[in-house]
Amino acid sequence: MQKKVGLFIVVSSIFQLSYGQQDSIPEKKCPLHFEASYVGDVYTNAVGGLKRGGGYMGMGNLTIGFDTEKARWWKGGSFFINGATIHGKSLSENFTGDLQVASNIDAGTHIYLHELWIKQKFKEFSFTIGVQDLNAEFMVSENGAEFINSSFGVPSGVSGNIPVPVFPLTGPGIFVKWDVNDMFSWQTAVFDGNQTPFEDNPYNLRWKFCKNDGLLAVTEFHANTRIKNLEGIYKLGSFYHSGFKEFNVESQCMDYVFRHNYGFYALIDQTVRYNEAKNKKIGLFAQAVFCPKNKHAYYLGFGADYYGIFSKKGKDMSGLAVAGLDLHKASHKHETILELYYKWRFNENFAIQPDIQYIVNPSGTDAKLPDALVGILRLHINFR
């Protein structure tokens, strides 16, 4: 596996060097765009959970974008492909036993296609069709995305209740966005209701459409605000899953896992302090999910990021956040995590991020586990 990861990084570097040598072509006019990135987590579970111990996980991505207008084909068109490789021993599965997943790159060992889509823009409308990551457009918090726990991406109140096309297993869908004006926008999407698992779809190239999977529909409204010249974005969304069936060993037939599942969510990103001269900013965020027909009916997450703590150039940041998930188990009433991180960007290509998480009542198993204390050192590498 290490040889495959090494090959991936070498190929990524070749793409980057090749793109960087196109000095004769102005960047704004070049239709092709390459980007390579790698994220690595050195982790340890110091206290509680399933057992003490540590390990390493990594994720590499190579993306290629193509702009049809810059290529002088037609206006408003673009293509995008994202290949990914993930590897390493799972922190949550082997050590912490938590349900919300302490690291957002914790997903086993795979080399696969993450995204493949085509987009077309018509004035204030855009349409995207293909294999997509729901979290690229929906339930996105700019401030929450700086944290490592998975709940601050797609909240566990959604991903813990229904199949959703997010990392690591994305799926085909249709996405539509309407930019009403500078302040308001609306977007919606329809996806295949159940992604084909890696066991039958090792490279995410086998997309099966059948009535047993059902359909997942998501819609989201955005409002961009400015309070005392401080920017904020407020999002209100909902999802509906028509239901899907799986083979029931006991009845020896296809039975519904659930039918007509739905839920609502809200996200807030609000700047509360900004000093442009000193590159300092404080941003708050909050996430709330209500899914009345589900075992995880309530989720609440909130936190703050301080950008430019010590660096006058705004290279460093720190954040503190809390996330709680409601559970319906005799021994598990909730799972709550507290996360604190510090991140230093050496330049636009490299950054390190020490991270500490305290997990109250890890609930990924049926056993009653002691609270866990997790330490993660994350390395960010990015080339554009």
mmCIF file of C-alpha atoms in Angstrom:
data_model
loop_
_atom_site.group_PDB
_atom_site.id
_atom_site.type_symbol
_atom_site.label_atom_id
_atom_site.label_comp_id
_atom_site.label_asym_id
_atom_site.label_seq_id
_atom_site.Cartn_x
_atom_site.Cartn_y
_atom_site.Cartn_z
ATOM 1 C CA MET A 1 0.000 0.000 0.000
ATOM 2 C CA GLN A 2 2.873 2.396 0.779
ATOM 3 C CA LYS A 3 4.185 1.933 -2.782
ATOM 4 C CA LYS A 4 0.778 2.903 -4.194
ATOM 5 C CA VAL A 5 0.613 6.016 -2.029
ATOM 6 C CA GLY A 6 4.151 6.965 -3.027
ATOM 7 C CA LEU A 7 3.307 6.496 -6.711
ATOM 8 C CA PHE A 8 0.226 8.676 -6.275
ATOM 9 C CA ILE A 9 2.301 11.509 -4.793
ATOM 10 C CA VAL A 10 4.948 11.233 -7.534
ATOM 11 C CA VAL A 11 2.295 11.370 -10.273
ATOM 12 C CA SER A 12 0.683 14.345 -8.536
ATOM 13 C CA SER A 13 4.032 16.158 -8.446
ATOM 14 C CA ILE A 14 4.595 15.493 -12.160
ATOM 15 C CA PHE A 15 1.201 16.999 -12.967
ATOM 16 C CA GLN A 16 2.023 20.007 -10.815
ATOM 17 C CA LEU A 17 5.435 20.536 -12.417
ATOM 18 C CA SER A 18 3.967 20.157 -15.884
ATOM 19 C CA TYR A 19 1.303 22.715 -15.127
ATOM 20 C CA GLY A 20 3.779 25.064 -13.479
ATOM 21 C CA GLN A 21 5.960 25.091 -16.634
ATOM 22 C CA GLN A 22 3.145 26.529 -18.753
ATOM 23 C CA ASP A 23 4.508 30.040 -18.186
ATOM 24 C CA SER A 24 3.781 31.039 -21.748
ATOM 25 C CA ILE A 25 0.037 30.519 -21.164
ATOM 26 C CA PRO A 26 -1.590 33.069 -18.827
ATOM 27 C CA GLU A 27 -3.341 31.320 -15.961
ATOM 28 C CA LYS A 28 -6.661 33.054 -16.674
ATOM 29 C CA LYS A 29 -6.651 31.710 -20.233
ATOM 30 C CA CYS A 30 -5.549 28.147 -19.520
ATOM 31 C CA PRO A 31 -8.597 25.814 -19.650
ATOM 32 C CA LEU A 32 -6.930 23.075 -17.595
ATOM 33 C CA HIS A 33 -6.394 23.263 -13.851
ATOM 34 C CA PHE A 34 -4.542 20.657 -11.772
ATOM 35 C CA GLU A 35 -4.416 20.376 -8.005
ATOM 36 C CA ALA A 36 -2.770 17.763 -5.800
ATOM 37 C CA SER A 37 -3.172 17.481 -2.033
ATOM 38 C CA TYR A 38 -2.289 15.161 0.811
ATOM 39 C CA VAL A 39 -3.537 15.073 4.407
ATOM 40 C CA GLY A 40 -1.870 12.865 7.029
ATOM 41 C CA ASP A 41 -2.950 12.188 10.631
ATOM 42 C CA VAL A 42 -0.614 10.885 13.308
ATOM 43 C CA TYR A 43 -2.982 9.998 16.158
ATOM 44 C CA THR A 44 -3.149 8.492 19.624
ATOM 45 C CA ASN A 45 -5.982 7.523 21.925
ATOM 46 C CA ALA A 46 -4.462 8.361 25.310
ATOM 47 C CA VAL A 47 -7.380 7.516 27.609
ATOM 48 C CA GLY A 48 -10.639 5.533 27.475
ATOM 49 C CA GLY A 49 -12.530 4.285 24.458
ATOM 50 C CA LEU A 50 -11.916 0.722 23.270
ATOM 51 C CA LYS A 51 -8.201 0.721 24.062
ATOM 52 C CA ARG A 52 -5.169 2.959 24.199
ATOM 53 C CA GLY A 53 -2.873 3.170 21.196
ATOM 54 C CA GLY A 54 -1.982 5.106 18.094
ATOM 55 C CA GLY A 55 -1.378 4.964 14.376
ATOM 56 C CA TYR A 56 -1.429 6.855 11.095
ATOM 57 C CA MET A 57 -4.014 7.624 8.416
ATOM 58 C CA GLY A 58 -3.612 9.482 5.137
ATOM 59 C CA MET A 59 -5.613 10.789 2.203
ATOM 60 C CA GLY A 60 -4.362 12.006 -1.179
ATOM 61 C CA ASN A 61 -6.356 13.747 -3.909
ATOM 62 C CA LEU A 62 -5.597 14.655 -7.500
ATOM 63 C CA THR A 63 -8.134 16.898 -9.237
ATOM 64 C CA ILE A 64 -8.376 18.046 -12.836
ATOM 65 C CA GLY A 65 -10.701 20.820 -13.961
ATOM 66 C CA PHE A 66 -11.498 21.955 -17.489
ATOM 67 C CA ASP A 67 -13.168 25.242 -18.462
ATOM 68 C CA THR A 68 -14.954 25.150 -21.832
ATOM 69 C CA GLU A 69 -15.114 28.947 -22.104
ATOM 70 C CA LYS A 70 -11.339 29.348 -21.671
ATOM 71 C CA ALA A 71 -10.906 26.594 -24.267
ATOM 72 C CA ARG A 72 -13.145 28.635 -26.592
ATOM 73 C CA TRP A 73 -15.684 25.810 -26.906
ATOM 74 C CA TRP A 74 -18.791 27.314 -25.313
ATOM 75 C CA LYS A 75 -19.656 29.652 -22.430
ATOM 76 C CA GLY A 76 -20.378 28.527 -18.888
ATOM 77 C CA GLY A 77 -19.272 24.889 -19.141
ATOM 78 C CA SER A 78 -16.827 22.979 -16.951
ATOM 79 C CA PHE A 79 -15.687 19.405 -16.291
ATOM 80 C CA PHE A 80 -14.215 18.090 -13.061
ATOM 81 C CA ILE A 81 -12.611 14.838 -11.929
ATOM 82 C CA ASN A 82 -11.249 13.994 -8.469
ATOM 83 C CA GLY A 83 -9.263 10.828 -7.820
ATOM 84 C CA ALA A 84 -8.523 9.831 -4.222
ATOM 85 C CA THR A 85 -6.493 7.385 -2.184
ATOM 86 C CA ILE A 86 -7.035 6.742 1.528
ATOM 87 C CA HIS A 87 -5.088 4.430 3.810
ATOM 88 C CA GLY A 88 -4.325 3.635 7.429
ATOM 89 C CA LYS A 89 -5.745 1.969 10.525
ATOM 90 C CA SER A 90 -9.054 3.407 11.680
ATOM 91 C CA LEU A 91 -8.883 5.509 14.840
ATOM 92 C CA SER A 92 -12.588 5.247 15.666
ATOM 93 C CA GLU A 93 -13.008 1.573 14.827
ATOM 94 C CA ASN A 94 -9.908 0.311 16.621
ATOM 95 C CA PHE A 95 -9.313 2.729 19.490
ATOM 96 C CA THR A 96 -11.980 5.278 20.438
ATOM 97 C CA GLY A 97 -15.177 3.410 19.514
ATOM 98 C CA ASP A 98 -17.008 6.685 18.843
ATOM 99 C CA LEU A 99 -19.979 7.081 16.529
ATOM 100 C CA GLN A 100 -19.341 10.564 15.134
ATOM 101 C CA VAL A 101 -15.825 9.587 13.861
ATOM 102 C CA ALA A 102 -12.965 11.610 15.328
ATOM 103 C CA SER A 103 -11.074 12.101 12.038
ATOM 104 C CA ASN A 104 -12.733 13.171 8.796
ATOM 105 C CA ILE A 105 -10.258 11.121 6.714
ATOM 106 C CA ASP A 106 -10.985 7.875 8.609
ATOM 107 C CA ALA A 107 -12.358 5.565 5.903
ATOM 108 C CA GLY A 108 -10.229 2.443 5.436
ATOM 109 C CA THR A 109 -7.895 1.741 2.523
ATOM 110 C CA HIS A 110 -9.082 2.484 -1.027
ATOM 111 C CA ILE A 111 -8.006 4.026 -4.326
ATOM 112 C CA TYR A 112 -11.105 5.295 -6.071
ATOM 113 C CA LEU A 113 -12.955 7.952 -8.052
ATOM 114 C CA HIS A 114 -14.351 10.580 -5.688
ATOM 115 C CA GLU A 115 -16.030 12.952 -8.149
ATOM 116 C CA LEU A 116 -16.729 13.113 -11.884
ATOM 117 C CA TRP A 117 -19.160 15.734 -13.155
ATOM 118 C CA ILE A 118 -20.037 18.322 -15.776
ATOM 119 C CA LYS A 119 -21.486 21.759 -14.951
ATOM 120 C CA GLN A 120 -23.247 24.321 -17.080
ATOM 121 C CA LYS A 121 -24.074 27.900 -16.084
ATOM 122 C CA PHE A 122 -26.867 30.024 -17.572
ATOM 123 C CA LYS A 123 -26.766 33.532 -16.073
ATOM 124 C CA GLU A 124 -27.918 33.087 -12.445
ATOM 125 C CA PHE A 125 -28.578 29.326 -12.816
ATOM 126 C CA SER A 126 -26.127 26.427 -12.781
ATOM 127 C CA PHE A 127 -26.697 22.711 -13.389
ATOM 128 C CA THR A 128 -24.334 19.876 -12.418
ATOM 129 C CA ILE A 129 -24.723 16.204 -13.289
ATOM 130 C CA GLY A 130 -22.441 13.286 -12.406
ATOM 131 C CA VAL A 131 -20.785 11.655 -9.416
ATOM 132 C CA GLN A 132 -20.779 14.279 -6.662
ATOM 133 C CA ASP A 133 -19.956 14.775 -2.999
ATOM 134 C CA LEU A 134 -23.057 16.179 -1.291
ATOM 135 C CA ASN A 135 -20.900 17.972 1.295
ATOM 136 C CA ALA A 136 -19.154 19.977 -1.442
ATOM 137 C CA GLU A 137 -22.303 22.102 -1.793
ATOM 138 C CA PHE A 138 -24.645 21.235 1.097
ATOM 139 C CA MET A 139 -24.282 21.591 4.876
ATOM 140 C CA VAL A 140 -20.993 23.459 4.443
ATOM 141 C CA SER A 141 -19.703 25.638 7.272
ATOM 142 C CA GLU A 142 -16.558 27.640 6.460
ATOM 143 C CA ASN A 143 -15.594 27.905 10.116
ATOM 144 C CA GLY A 144 -16.668 24.368 10.996
ATOM 145 C CA ALA A 145 -14.599 22.935 8.133
ATOM 146 C CA GLU A 146 -11.378 23.843 9.971
ATOM 147 C CA PHE A 147 -12.089 21.165 12.610
ATOM 148 C CA ILE A 148 -11.070 17.518 12.217
ATOM 149 C CA ASN A 149 -14.046 15.666 13.738
ATOM 150 C CA SER A 150 -16.396 14.400 11.019
ATOM 151 C CA SER A 151 -19.496 15.901 12.619
ATOM 152 C CA PHE A 152 -18.395 19.392 11.633
ATOM 153 C CA GLY A 153 -18.689 18.371 7.970
ATOM 154 C CA VAL A 154 -22.030 16.644 7.340
ATOM 155 C CA PRO A 155 -23.582 16.626 10.834
ATOM 156 C CA SER A 156 -23.921 13.148 12.316
ATOM 157 C CA GLY A 157 -27.622 13.847 12.782
ATOM 158 C CA VAL A 158 -27.920 13.404 8.992
ATOM 159 C CA SER A 159 -25.188 10.911 8.046
ATOM 160 C CA GLY A 160 -26.051 8.681 11.024
ATOM 161 C CA ASN A 161 -29.650 8.232 9.892
ATOM 162 C CA ILE A 162 -29.668 7.781 6.114
ATOM 163 C CA PRO A 163 -27.196 6.847 3.346
ATOM 164 C CA VAL A 164 -25.658 10.068 1.999
ATOM 165 C CA PRO A 165 -23.192 10.473 -0.915
ATOM 166 C CA VAL A 166 -20.263 11.919 1.019
ATOM 167 C CA PHE A 167 -16.659 10.964 1.717
ATOM 168 C CA PRO A 168 -15.537 8.319 1.159
ATOM 169 C CA LEU A 169 -18.367 6.940 -1.003
ATOM 170 C CA THR A 170 -19.991 9.488 -3.292
ATOM 171 C CA GLY A 171 -22.732 8.852 -5.831
ATOM 172 C CA PRO A 172 -24.450 10.072 -8.999
ATOM 173 C CA GLY A 173 -26.864 12.954 -8.812
ATOM 174 C CA ILE A 174 -28.230 16.157 -10.334
ATOM 175 C CA PHE A 175 -27.566 19.537 -8.686
ATOM 176 C CA VAL A 176 -29.245 22.872 -9.461
ATOM 177 C CA LYS A 177 -28.409 26.302 -8.010
ATOM 178 C CA TRP A 178 -30.178 29.643 -8.419
ATOM 179 C CA ASP A 179 -28.343 32.815 -7.357
ATOM 180 C CA VAL A 180 -31.390 35.018 -6.838
ATOM 181 C CA ASN A 181 -29.288 38.085 -6.054
ATOM 182 C CA ASP A 182 -26.190 39.053 -4.057
ATOM 183 C CA MET A 183 -27.994 38.275 -0.811
ATOM 184 C CA PHE A 184 -30.106 35.165 -1.484
ATOM 185 C CA SER A 185 -29.565 31.856 -3.258
ATOM 186 C CA TRP A 186 -31.332 28.500 -3.443
ATOM 187 C CA GLN A 187 -30.006 25.072 -4.366
ATOM 188 C CA THR A 188 -31.409 21.570 -4.620
ATOM 189 C CA ALA A 189 -30.191 18.130 -5.672
ATOM 190 C CA VAL A 190 -31.441 14.594 -6.242
ATOM 191 C CA PHE A 191 -29.139 11.603 -5.653
ATOM 192 C CA ASP A 192 -29.311 7.845 -5.936
ATOM 193 C CA GLY A 193 -30.642 6.756 -2.544
ATOM 194 C CA ASN A 194 -28.025 4.140 -1.620
ATOM 195 C CA GLN A 195 -24.399 4.109 -2.725
ATOM 196 C CA THR A 196 -22.962 0.795 -3.938
ATOM 197 C CA PRO A 197 -20.523 -0.357 -1.197
ATOM 198 C CA PHE A 198 -16.784 -0.698 -1.834
ATOM 199 C CA GLU A 199 -17.077 -4.504 -1.551
ATOM 200 C CA ASP A 200 -19.005 -4.533 -4.849
ATOM 201 C CA ASN A 201 -17.644 -1.234 -6.157
ATOM 202 C CA PRO A 202 -13.909 -1.080 -5.285
ATOM 203 C CA TYR A 203 -13.051 1.976 -7.396
ATOM 204 C CA ASN A 204 -16.470 3.691 -7.277
ATOM 205 C CA LEU A 205 -16.961 3.063 -10.983
ATOM 206 C CA ARG A 206 -19.959 0.716 -10.740
ATOM 207 C CA TRP A 207 -23.068 2.807 -10.206
ATOM 208 C CA LYS A 208 -26.194 0.721 -9.861
ATOM 209 C CA PHE A 209 -29.604 2.325 -10.231
ATOM 210 C CA CYS A 210 -32.503 0.272 -8.939
ATOM 211 C CA LYS A 211 -35.868 0.977 -7.359
ATOM 212 C CA ASN A 212 -34.766 -0.662 -4.088
ATOM 213 C CA ASP A 213 -32.298 2.197 -3.495
ATOM 214 C CA GLY A 214 -34.914 4.946 -3.581
ATOM 215 C CA LEU A 215 -34.009 8.611 -4.045
ATOM 216 C CA LEU A 216 -32.504 11.272 -1.803
ATOM 217 C CA ALA A 217 -33.574 14.894 -2.326
ATOM 218 C CA VAL A 218 -31.894 17.838 -0.565
ATOM 219 C CA THR A 219 -32.725 21.538 -0.708
ATOM 220 C CA GLU A 220 -31.025 24.530 0.924
ATOM 221 C CA PHE A 221 -31.608 28.300 1.172
ATOM 222 C CA HIS A 222 -28.761 30.795 1.731
ATOM 223 C CA ALA A 223 -28.885 34.316 3.065
ATOM 224 C CA ASN A 224 -25.702 36.421 2.986
ATOM 225 C CA THR A 225 -25.764 39.125 5.643
ATOM 226 C CA ARG A 226 -23.613 42.013 6.805
ATOM 227 C CA ILE A 227 -24.037 43.154 10.417
ATOM 228 C CA LYS A 228 -21.983 46.255 11.283
ATOM 229 C CA ASN A 229 -19.857 45.479 8.220
ATOM 230 C CA LEU A 230 -19.211 41.915 9.484
ATOM 231 C CA GLU A 231 -20.077 39.155 7.022
ATOM 232 C CA GLY A 232 -22.276 36.183 7.814
ATOM 233 C CA ILE A 233 -24.111 33.425 5.985
ATOM 234 C CA TYR A 234 -27.245 31.698 7.228
ATOM 235 C CA LYS A 235 -28.446 28.403 5.726
ATOM 236 C CA LEU A 236 -31.717 26.536 6.144
ATOM 237 C CA GLY A 237 -32.201 23.137 4.546
ATOM 238 C CA SER A 238 -34.117 19.884 4.507
ATOM 239 C CA PHE A 239 -33.767 16.381 3.103
ATOM 240 C CA TYR A 240 -36.177 13.647 2.058
ATOM 241 C CA HIS A 241 -35.345 9.998 1.375
ATOM 242 C CA SER A 242 -38.039 7.905 -0.308
ATOM 243 C CA GLY A 243 -36.711 4.746 1.378
ATOM 244 C CA PHE A 244 -34.625 1.749 0.412
ATOM 245 C CA LYS A 245 -34.762 -2.027 0.713
ATOM 246 C CA GLU A 246 -32.200 -4.652 1.717
ATOM 247 C CA PHE A 247 -32.303 -8.434 1.710
ATOM 248 C CA ASN A 248 -33.684 -9.773 4.994
ATOM 249 C CA VAL A 249 -32.104 -13.109 5.954
ATOM 250 C CA GLU A 250 -34.972 -14.033 8.274
ATOM 251 C CA SER A 251 -37.787 -13.372 5.813
ATOM 252 C CA GLN A 252 -35.674 -14.309 2.759
ATOM 253 C CA CYS A 253 -36.978 -11.330 0.823
ATOM 254 C CA MET A 254 -36.312 -7.636 0.228
ATOM 255 C CA ASP A 255 -37.607 -5.532 3.130
ATOM 256 C CA TYR A 256 -37.633 -1.792 3.727
ATOM 257 C CA VAL A 257 -34.906 -0.498 6.019
ATOM 258 C CA PHE A 258 -36.962 2.704 6.255
ATOM 259 C CA ARG A 259 -39.543 4.604 4.203
ATOM 260 C CA HIS A 260 -40.263 8.315 3.738
ATOM 261 C CA ASN A 261 -37.454 9.604 5.918
ATOM 262 C CA TYR A 262 -36.949 13.346 6.295
ATOM 263 C CA GLY A 263 -35.258 15.987 8.399
ATOM 264 C CA PHE A 264 -34.392 19.669 8.738
ATOM 265 C CA TYR A 265 -31.165 21.516 9.457
ATOM 266 C CA ALA A 266 -29.763 25.007 9.935
ATOM 267 C CA LEU A 267 -26.202 26.356 9.724
ATOM 268 C CA ILE A 268 -24.742 29.725 10.669
ATOM 269 C CA ASP A 269 -21.331 31.263 9.938
ATOM 270 C CA GLN A 270 -20.924 34.733 11.417
ATOM 271 C CA THR A 271 -17.858 36.965 11.711
ATOM 272 C CA VAL A 272 -17.936 38.818 15.024
ATOM 273 C CA ARG A 273 -14.594 40.590 14.849
ATOM 274 C CA TYR A 274 -12.408 41.607 11.911
ATOM 275 C CA ASN A 275 -9.202 43.630 11.714
ATOM 276 C CA GLU A 276 -8.040 43.753 8.112
ATOM 277 C CA ALA A 277 -4.822 45.647 8.908
ATOM 278 C CA LYS A 278 -3.628 42.930 11.326
ATOM 279 C CA ASN A 279 -5.163 39.945 9.453
ATOM 280 C CA LYS A 280 -7.215 38.996 12.505
ATOM 281 C CA LYS A 281 -10.724 37.595 12.507
ATOM 282 C CA ILE A 282 -13.049 35.712 14.855
ATOM 283 C CA GLY A 283 -15.742 33.569 13.259
ATOM 284 C CA LEU A 284 -18.562 31.718 14.983
ATOM 285 C CA PHE A 285 -20.557 28.792 13.616
ATOM 286 C CA ALA A 286 -23.522 26.683 14.666
ATOM 287 C CA GLN A 287 -25.204 23.554 13.239
ATOM 288 C CA ALA A 288 -28.583 22.112 14.249
ATOM 289 C CA VAL A 289 -30.403 19.035 12.893
ATOM 290 C CA PHE A 290 -33.891 17.723 13.628
ATOM 291 C CA CYS A 291 -34.921 14.337 12.201
ATOM 292 C CA PRO A 292 -38.256 13.388 13.851
ATOM 293 C CA LYS A 293 -38.539 9.842 12.444
ATOM 294 C CA ASN A 294 -34.999 8.713 13.276
ATOM 295 C CA LYS A 295 -33.069 7.098 16.109
ATOM 296 C CA HIS A 296 -30.758 10.131 16.119
ATOM 297 C CA ALA A 297 -33.419 12.798 16.277
ATOM 298 C CA TYR A 298 -31.350 15.764 17.451
ATOM 299 C CA TYR A 299 -27.884 17.124 16.765
ATOM 300 C CA LEU A 300 -26.291 20.399 17.838
ATOM 301 C CA GLY A 301 -22.807 21.675 17.123
ATOM 302 C CA PHE A 302 -21.221 25.082 17.614
ATOM 303 C CA GLY A 303 -17.797 26.672 17.943
ATOM 304 C CA ALA A 304 -15.442 29.547 17.172
ATOM 305 C CA ASP A 305 -12.286 30.106 15.113
ATOM 306 C CA TYR A 306 -9.689 32.791 15.813
ATOM 307 C CA TYR A 307 -7.704 33.626 12.653
ATOM 308 C CA GLY A 308 -4.340 35.381 13.075
ATOM 309 C CA ILE A 309 -3.561 34.770 16.744
ATOM 310 C CA PHE A 310 0.202 35.290 16.742
ATOM 311 C CA SER A 311 1.057 35.818 13.074
ATOM 312 C CA LYS A 312 0.720 39.358 11.749
ATOM 313 C CA LYS A 313 0.309 37.847 8.294
ATOM 314 C CA GLY A 314 -2.661 35.721 9.399
ATOM 315 C CA LYS A 315 -0.844 32.413 8.967
ATOM 316 C CA ASP A 316 -2.142 30.795 12.151
ATOM 317 C CA MET A 317 -5.561 30.025 13.598
ATOM 318 C CA SER A 318 -7.147 28.191 16.504
ATOM 319 C CA GLY A 319 -10.604 26.871 17.238
ATOM 320 C CA LEU A 320 -12.809 25.380 19.940
ATOM 321 C CA ALA A 321 -16.037 23.497 19.205
ATOM 322 C CA VAL A 322 -18.621 21.168 20.749
ATOM 323 C CA ALA A 323 -20.941 18.658 19.054
ATOM 324 C CA GLY A 324 -23.662 16.549 20.648
ATOM 325 C CA LEU A 325 -25.733 13.750 19.118
ATOM 326 C CA ASP A 326 -28.943 12.433 20.663
ATOM 327 C CA LEU A 327 -29.110 8.625 20.938
ATOM 328 C CA HIS A 328 -31.818 6.087 21.725
ATOM 329 C CA LYS A 329 -29.912 3.331 23.495
ATOM 330 C CA ALA A 330 -30.283 2.008 27.017
ATOM 331 C CA SER A 331 -26.608 2.664 27.777
ATOM 332 C CA HIS A 332 -26.123 5.616 25.421
ATOM 333 C CA LYS A 333 -28.274 8.729 25.788
ATOM 334 C CA HIS A 334 -25.884 10.959 23.846
ATOM 335 C CA GLU A 335 -22.390 11.242 22.441
ATOM 336 C CA THR A 336 -20.676 14.598 22.886
ATOM 337 C CA ILE A 337 -17.274 15.730 21.639
ATOM 338 C CA LEU A 338 -15.146 18.719 22.573
ATOM 339 C CA GLU A 339 -12.418 19.691 20.094
ATOM 340 C CA LEU A 340 -9.554 22.182 20.302
ATOM 341 C CA TYR A 341 -7.034 22.792 17.501
ATOM 342 C CA TYR A 342 -4.197 25.103 16.488
ATOM 343 C CA LYS A 343 -3.112 25.434 12.854
ATOM 344 C CA TRP A 344 -0.024 27.083 11.377
ATOM 345 C CA ARG A 345 0.335 27.692 7.646
ATOM 346 C CA PHE A 346 3.995 27.872 6.616
ATOM 347 C CA ASN A 347 2.856 28.970 3.152
ATOM 348 C CA GLU A 348 -0.018 28.247 0.784
ATOM 349 C CA ASN A 349 1.282 24.691 0.277
ATOM 350 C CA PHE A 350 2.101 23.416 3.773
ATOM 351 C CA ALA A 351 0.421 23.526 7.186
ATOM 352 C CA ILE A 352 0.441 21.570 10.450
ATOM 353 C CA GLN A 353 -2.475 21.203 12.852
ATOM 354 C CA PRO A 354 -2.235 19.782 16.393
ATOM 355 C CA ASP A 355 -5.696 18.735 17.595
ATOM 356 C CA ILE A 356 -7.183 17.448 20.867
ATOM 357 C CA GLN A 357 -10.619 15.860 21.256
ATOM 358 C CA TYR A 358 -12.423 14.742 24.391
ATOM 359 C CA ILE A 359 -15.198 12.276 23.560
ATOM 360 C CA VAL A 360 -17.930 11.875 26.165
ATOM 361 C CA ASN A 361 -19.698 8.495 26.057
ATOM 362 C CA PRO A 362 -18.213 6.956 22.858
ATOM 363 C CA SER A 363 -21.208 5.224 21.273
ATOM 364 C CA GLY A 364 -20.028 3.391 18.182
ATOM 365 C CA THR A 365 -20.534 0.011 19.890
ATOM 366 C CA ASP A 366 -23.226 -1.478 22.135
ATOM 367 C CA ALA A 367 -20.799 -1.579 25.067
ATOM 368 C CA LYS A 368 -20.598 1.205 27.632
ATOM 369 C CA LEU A 369 -17.159 2.771 27.029
ATOM 370 C CA PRO A 370 -15.211 5.235 29.183
ATOM 371 C CA ASP A 371 -14.696 8.770 27.881
ATOM 372 C CA ALA A 372 -11.817 9.018 25.402
ATOM 373 C CA LEU A 373 -9.039 11.582 25.011
ATOM 374 C CA VAL A 374 -7.604 11.779 21.490
ATOM 375 C CA GLY A 375 -4.567 13.619 20.146
ATOM 376 C CA ILE A 376 -4.042 14.172 16.399
ATOM 377 C CA LEU A 377 -1.205 15.866 14.536
ATOM 378 C CA ARG A 378 -2.381 16.666 10.999
ATOM 379 C CA LEU A 379 -0.144 17.551 8.058
ATOM 380 C CA HIS A 380 -1.598 19.488 5.086
ATOM 381 C CA ILE A 381 0.185 19.482 1.713
ATOM 382 C CA ASN A 382 -1.354 21.228 -1.279
ATOM 383 C CA PHE A 383 -0.128 22.106 -4.775
ATOM 384 C CA ARG A 384 -2.043 24.173 -7.297
#
